[in-house]
Amino acid sequence: MAEPDQDPQADARDVEQIDAVMMALQALVGIAAQSITQVEDQVTLPQLRVLVLIASRGTLNLNALAEAMNVHPSNASRSCDRLVAAGLLSRTESPLDRRHLILGLTDQGRELIGTLVEHRRVAIGHVLERVPESRRRALVNAMRAFGKAAGESSAGEAWKMGWHR
């Protein structure tokens, strides 16, 4: 039963709004999952996570990467070893402290991330084409407001998949 000071109509509106966002989320998660199939023959999901973190944050040292992934540095190191061997990740000594290794994407790594992003852009574009043109601007504004409220940054960085937190 609703609390005496709560408006049952407001609760119904909240549920309706949440359900609408959940429906859109389901579509977006489907697009994101489908995009991963474009690169799954090249990397595992944990390896993709490494690449996305480095793509979104820039070069990182191993400890910063492990912390961002919430894993032990030895686990992060093993993933990086495989990515270096695959030519997707570079590992260089830090000019400030040779004990630290700096991890960065190679051209091949950037290309893989680009493939992922491009697949998502195309798929989202196809969905937007099915939205009546008269409603697209309102949809875009609503999505920007939602992203901003969720703490996401610019549209150019929106592909980060939330793995930057």
Tab-separated table of N, CA and C in Angstrom, residues 82-154:
chain	number	residue	atom	x	y	z
A	82	ARG	N	48.953	-10.946	-23.531
A	82	ARG	CA	48.272	-11.505	-24.707
A	82	ARG	C	47.962	-10.415	-25.739
A	83	LEU	N	47.569	-9.252	-25.253
A	83	LEU	CA	47.246	-8.149	-26.161
A	83	LEU	C	48.501	-7.597	-26.843
A	84	VAL	N	49.606	-7.568	-26.120
A	84	VAL	CA	50.875	-7.145	-26.723
A	84	VAL	C	51.276	-8.151	-27.793
A	85	ALA	N	51.167	-9.447	-27.466
A	85	ALA	CA	51.521	-10.500	-28.429
A	85	ALA	C	50.639	-10.429	-29.677
A	86	ALA	N	49.388	-10.004	-29.500
A	86	ALA	CA	48.459	-9.899	-30.630
A	86	ALA	C	48.658	-8.609	-31.428
A	87	GLY	N	49.517	-7.724	-30.935
A	87	GLY	CA	49.777	-6.479	-31.646
A	87	GLY	C	48.745	-5.394	-31.406
A	88	LEU	N	47.925	-5.553	-30.369
A	88	LEU	CA	46.863	-4.589	-30.086
A	88	LEU	C	47.249	-3.566	-29.025
A	89	LEU	N	48.271	-3.885	-28.252
A	89	LEU	CA	48.679	-3.060	-27.120
A	89	LEU	C	50.190	-2.893	-27.160
A	90	SER	N	50.653	-1.696	-26.826
A	90	SER	CA	52.096	-1.465	-26.711
A	90	SER	C	52.446	-1.320	-25.236
A	91	ARG	N	53.667	-1.709	-24.916
A	91	ARG	CA	54.141	-1.628	-23.531
A	91	ARG	C	55.540	-1.007	-23.592
A	92	THR	N	55.676	0.186	-23.012
A	92	THR	CA	56.959	0.887	-23.036
A	92	THR	C	57.330	1.341	-21.631
A	93	GLU	N	58.626	1.560	-21.416
A	93	GLU	CA	59.079	2.068	-20.123
A	93	GLU	C	58.641	3.513	-19.952
A	94	SER	N	58.266	3.850	-18.738
A	94	SER	CA	57.921	5.234	-18.432
A	94	SER	C	59.185	6.083	-18.482
A	95	PRO	N	59.129	7.241	-19.126
A	95	PRO	CA	60.307	8.106	-19.144
A	95	PRO	C	60.611	8.693	-17.757
A	96	LEU	N	59.619	8.697	-16.875
A	96	LEU	CA	59.794	9.250	-15.531
A	96	LEU	C	60.322	8.220	-14.539
A	97	ASP	N	59.962	6.963	-14.742
A	97	ASP	CA	60.365	5.903	-13.816
A	97	ASP	C	60.421	4.595	-14.589
A	98	ARG	N	61.614	4.104	-14.838
A	98	ARG	CA	61.771	2.914	-15.676
A	98	ARG	C	61.165	1.664	-15.045
A	99	ARG	N	60.830	1.722	-13.760
A	99	ARG	CA	60.188	0.560	-13.134
A	99	ARG	C	58.731	0.424	-13.565
A	100	HIS	N	58.176	1.492	-14.107
A	100	HIS	CA	56.777	1.481	-14.536
A	100	HIS	C	56.689	1.306	-16.045
A	101	LEU	N	55.767	0.464	-16.448
A	101	LEU	CA	55.500	0.262	-17.868
A	101	LEU	C	54.250	1.032	-18.248
A	102	ILE	N	54.295	1.664	-19.384
A	102	ILE	CA	53.157	2.426	-19.893
A	102	ILE	C	52.477	1.595	-20.974
A	103	LEU	N	51.169	1.442	-20.837
A	103	LEU	CA	50.374	0.662	-21.781
A	103	LEU	C	49.581	1.606	-22.674
A	104	GLY	N	49.628	1.353	-23.958
A	104	GLY	CA	48.880	2.170	-24.909
A	104	GLY	C	48.397	1.323	-26.068
A	105	LEU	N	47.426	1.828	-26.784
A	105	LEU	CA	46.914	1.107	-27.946
A	105	LEU	C	47.874	1.254	-29.118
A	106	THR	N	48.006	0.201	-29.878
A	106	THR	CA	48.713	0.271	-31.153
A	106	THR	C	47.715	0.731	-32.209
A	107	ASP	N	48.198	0.963	-33.414
A	107	ASP	CA	47.282	1.306	-34.507
A	107	ASP	C	46.252	0.201	-34.696
A	108	GLN	N	46.698	-1.044	-34.575
A	108	GLN	CA	45.783	-2.180	-34.723
A	108	GLN	C	44.749	-2.195	-33.589
A	109	GLY	N	45.163	-1.840	-32.388
A	109	GLY	CA	44.232	-1.759	-31.258
A	109	GLY	C	43.204	-0.662	-31.455
A	110	ARG	N	43.660	0.497	-31.947
A	110	ARG	CA	42.720	1.599	-32.228
A	110	ARG	C	41.747	1.205	-33.331
A	111	GLU	N	42.237	0.462	-34.305
A	111	GLU	CA	41.366	0.008	-35.393
A	111	GLU	C	40.288	-0.941	-34.866
A	112	LEU	N	40.657	-1.828	-33.961
A	112	LEU	CA	39.684	-2.754	-33.383
A	112	LEU	C	38.598	-1.986	-32.624
A	113	ILE	N	39.007	-1.023	-31.811
A	113	ILE	CA	38.037	-0.198	-31.081
A	113	ILE	C	37.189	0.595	-32.069
A	114	GLY	N	37.803	1.089	-33.125
A	114	GLY	CA	37.062	1.815	-34.159
A	114	GLY	C	36.005	0.955	-34.819
A	115	THR	N	36.320	-0.322	-35.044
A	115	THR	CA	35.347	-1.260	-35.617
A	115	THR	C	34.141	-1.396	-34.702
A	116	LEU	N	34.407	-1.524	-33.420
A	116	LEU	CA	33.345	-1.651	-32.421
A	116	LEU	C	32.453	-0.411	-32.424
A	117	VAL	N	33.076	0.748	-32.380
A	117	VAL	CA	32.334	2.010	-32.334
A	117	VAL	C	31.532	2.216	-33.614
A	118	GLU	N	32.144	1.939	-34.753
A	118	GLU	CA	31.454	2.138	-36.030
A	118	GLU	C	30.235	1.230	-36.142
A	119	HIS	N	30.360	-0.010	-35.703
A	119	HIS	CA	29.209	-0.922	-35.732
A	119	HIS	C	28.066	-0.351	-34.904
A	120	ARG	N	28.383	0.174	-33.734
A	120	ARG	CA	27.348	0.755	-32.873
A	120	ARG	C	26.713	1.977	-33.520
A	121	ARG	N	27.523	2.830	-34.104
A	121	ARG	CA	26.992	4.038	-34.747
A	121	ARG	C	26.037	3.684	-35.886
A	122	VAL	N	26.429	2.720	-36.700
A	122	VAL	CA	25.581	2.303	-37.824
A	122	VAL	C	24.271	1.721	-37.302
A	123	ALA	N	24.358	0.836	-36.310
A	123	ALA	CA	23.153	0.199	-35.772
A	123	ALA	C	22.218	1.230	-35.140
A	124	ILE	N	22.780	2.155	-34.385
A	124	ILE	CA	21.956	3.201	-33.769
A	124	ILE	C	21.358	4.096	-34.852
A	125	GLY	N	22.123	4.381	-35.889
A	125	GLY	CA	21.608	5.170	-37.013
A	125	GLY	C	20.410	4.510	-37.666
A	126	HIS	N	20.469	3.188	-37.826
A	126	HIS	CA	19.333	2.464	-38.418
A	126	HIS	C	18.089	2.578	-37.532
A	127	VAL	N	18.280	2.501	-36.231
A	127	VAL	CA	17.138	2.648	-35.320
A	127	VAL	C	16.582	4.068	-35.418
A	128	LEU	N	17.465	5.057	-35.407
A	128	LEU	CA	17.005	6.450	-35.488
A	128	LEU	C	16.236	6.730	-36.771
A	129	GLU	N	16.615	6.070	-37.861
A	129	GLU	CA	15.885	6.250	-39.123
A	129	GLU	C	14.430	5.810	-38.999
A	130	ARG	N	14.145	4.910	-38.074
A	130	ARG	CA	12.774	4.425	-37.890
A	130	ARG	C	11.967	5.308	-36.936
A	131	VAL	N	12.636	6.264	-36.310
A	131	VAL	CA	11.934	7.229	-35.457
A	131	VAL	C	11.462	8.357	-36.367
A	132	PRO	N	10.192	8.739	-36.279
A	132	PRO	CA	9.719	9.839	-37.127
A	132	PRO	C	10.620	11.064	-36.967
A	133	GLU	N	10.936	11.669	-38.096
A	133	GLU	CA	11.853	12.811	-38.089
A	133	GLU	C	11.386	13.908	-37.132
A	134	SER	N	10.082	14.085	-37.026
A	134	SER	CA	9.537	15.131	-36.158
A	134	SER	C	9.804	14.854	-34.674
A	135	ARG	N	10.187	13.622	-34.332
A	135	ARG	CA	10.409	13.271	-32.924
A	135	ARG	C	11.886	13.059	-32.593
A	136	ARG	N	12.733	13.066	-33.604
A	136	ARG	CA	14.163	12.776	-33.368
A	136	ARG	C	14.837	13.812	-32.484
A	137	ARG	N	14.582	15.098	-32.722
A	137	ARG	CA	15.247	16.145	-31.926
A	137	ARG	C	14.901	15.979	-30.454
A	138	ALA	N	13.640	15.713	-30.148
A	138	ALA	CA	13.237	15.517	-28.755
A	138	ALA	C	13.925	14.284	-28.168
A	139	LEU	N	14.048	13.237	-28.971
A	139	LEU	CA	14.727	12.024	-28.507
A	139	LEU	C	16.194	12.312	-28.206
A	140	VAL	N	16.853	13.010	-29.108
A	140	VAL	CA	18.270	13.340	-28.911
A	140	VAL	C	18.445	14.190	-27.656
A	141	ASN	N	17.590	15.180	-27.472
A	141	ASN	CA	17.672	16.022	-26.276
A	141	ASN	C	17.438	15.211	-25.009
A	142	ALA	N	16.471	14.306	-25.054
A	142	ALA	CA	16.195	13.461	-23.889
A	142	ALA	C	17.375	12.542	-23.583
A	143	MET	N	17.982	11.981	-24.617
A	143	MET	CA	19.130	11.096	-24.404
A	143	MET	C	20.318	11.879	-23.842
A	144	ARG	N	20.535	13.095	-24.334
A	144	ARG	CA	21.613	13.933	-23.782
A	144	ARG	C	21.359	14.238	-22.313
A	145	ALA	N	20.126	14.588	-21.989
A	145	ALA	CA	19.785	14.893	-20.597
A	145	ALA	C	19.982	13.666	-19.714
A	146	PHE	N	19.585	12.511	-20.209
A	146	PHE	CA	19.749	11.274	-19.443
A	146	PHE	C	21.237	10.975	-19.237
A	147	GLY	N	22.016	11.074	-20.305
A	147	GLY	CA	23.454	10.825	-20.199
A	147	GLY	C	24.130	11.777	-19.229
A	148	LYS	N	23.756	13.046	-19.307
A	148	LYS	CA	24.332	14.044	-18.402
A	148	LYS	C	23.945	13.741	-16.958
A	149	ALA	N	22.682	13.382	-16.730
A	149	ALA	CA	22.228	13.052	-15.376
A	149	ALA	C	22.950	11.823	-14.832
A	150	ALA	N	23.342	10.924	-15.732
A	150	ALA	CA	24.050	9.707	-15.321
A	150	ALA	C	25.547	9.945	-15.153
A	151	GLY	N	26.013	11.157	-15.501
A	151	GLY	CA	27.416	11.479	-15.315
A	151	GLY	C	28.307	11.140	-16.488
A	152	GLU	N	27.710	10.877	-17.644
A	152	GLU	CA	28.512	10.572	-18.830
A	152	GLU	C	29.055	11.860	-19.420
A	153	SER	N	30.160	11.723	-20.148
A	153	SER	CA	30.788	12.893	-20.756
A	153	SER	C	30.306	13.066	-22.185
A	154	SER	N	31.083	13.736	-22.981
A	154	SER	CA	30.652	14.124	-24.323
A	154	SER	C	30.282	12.944	-25.206
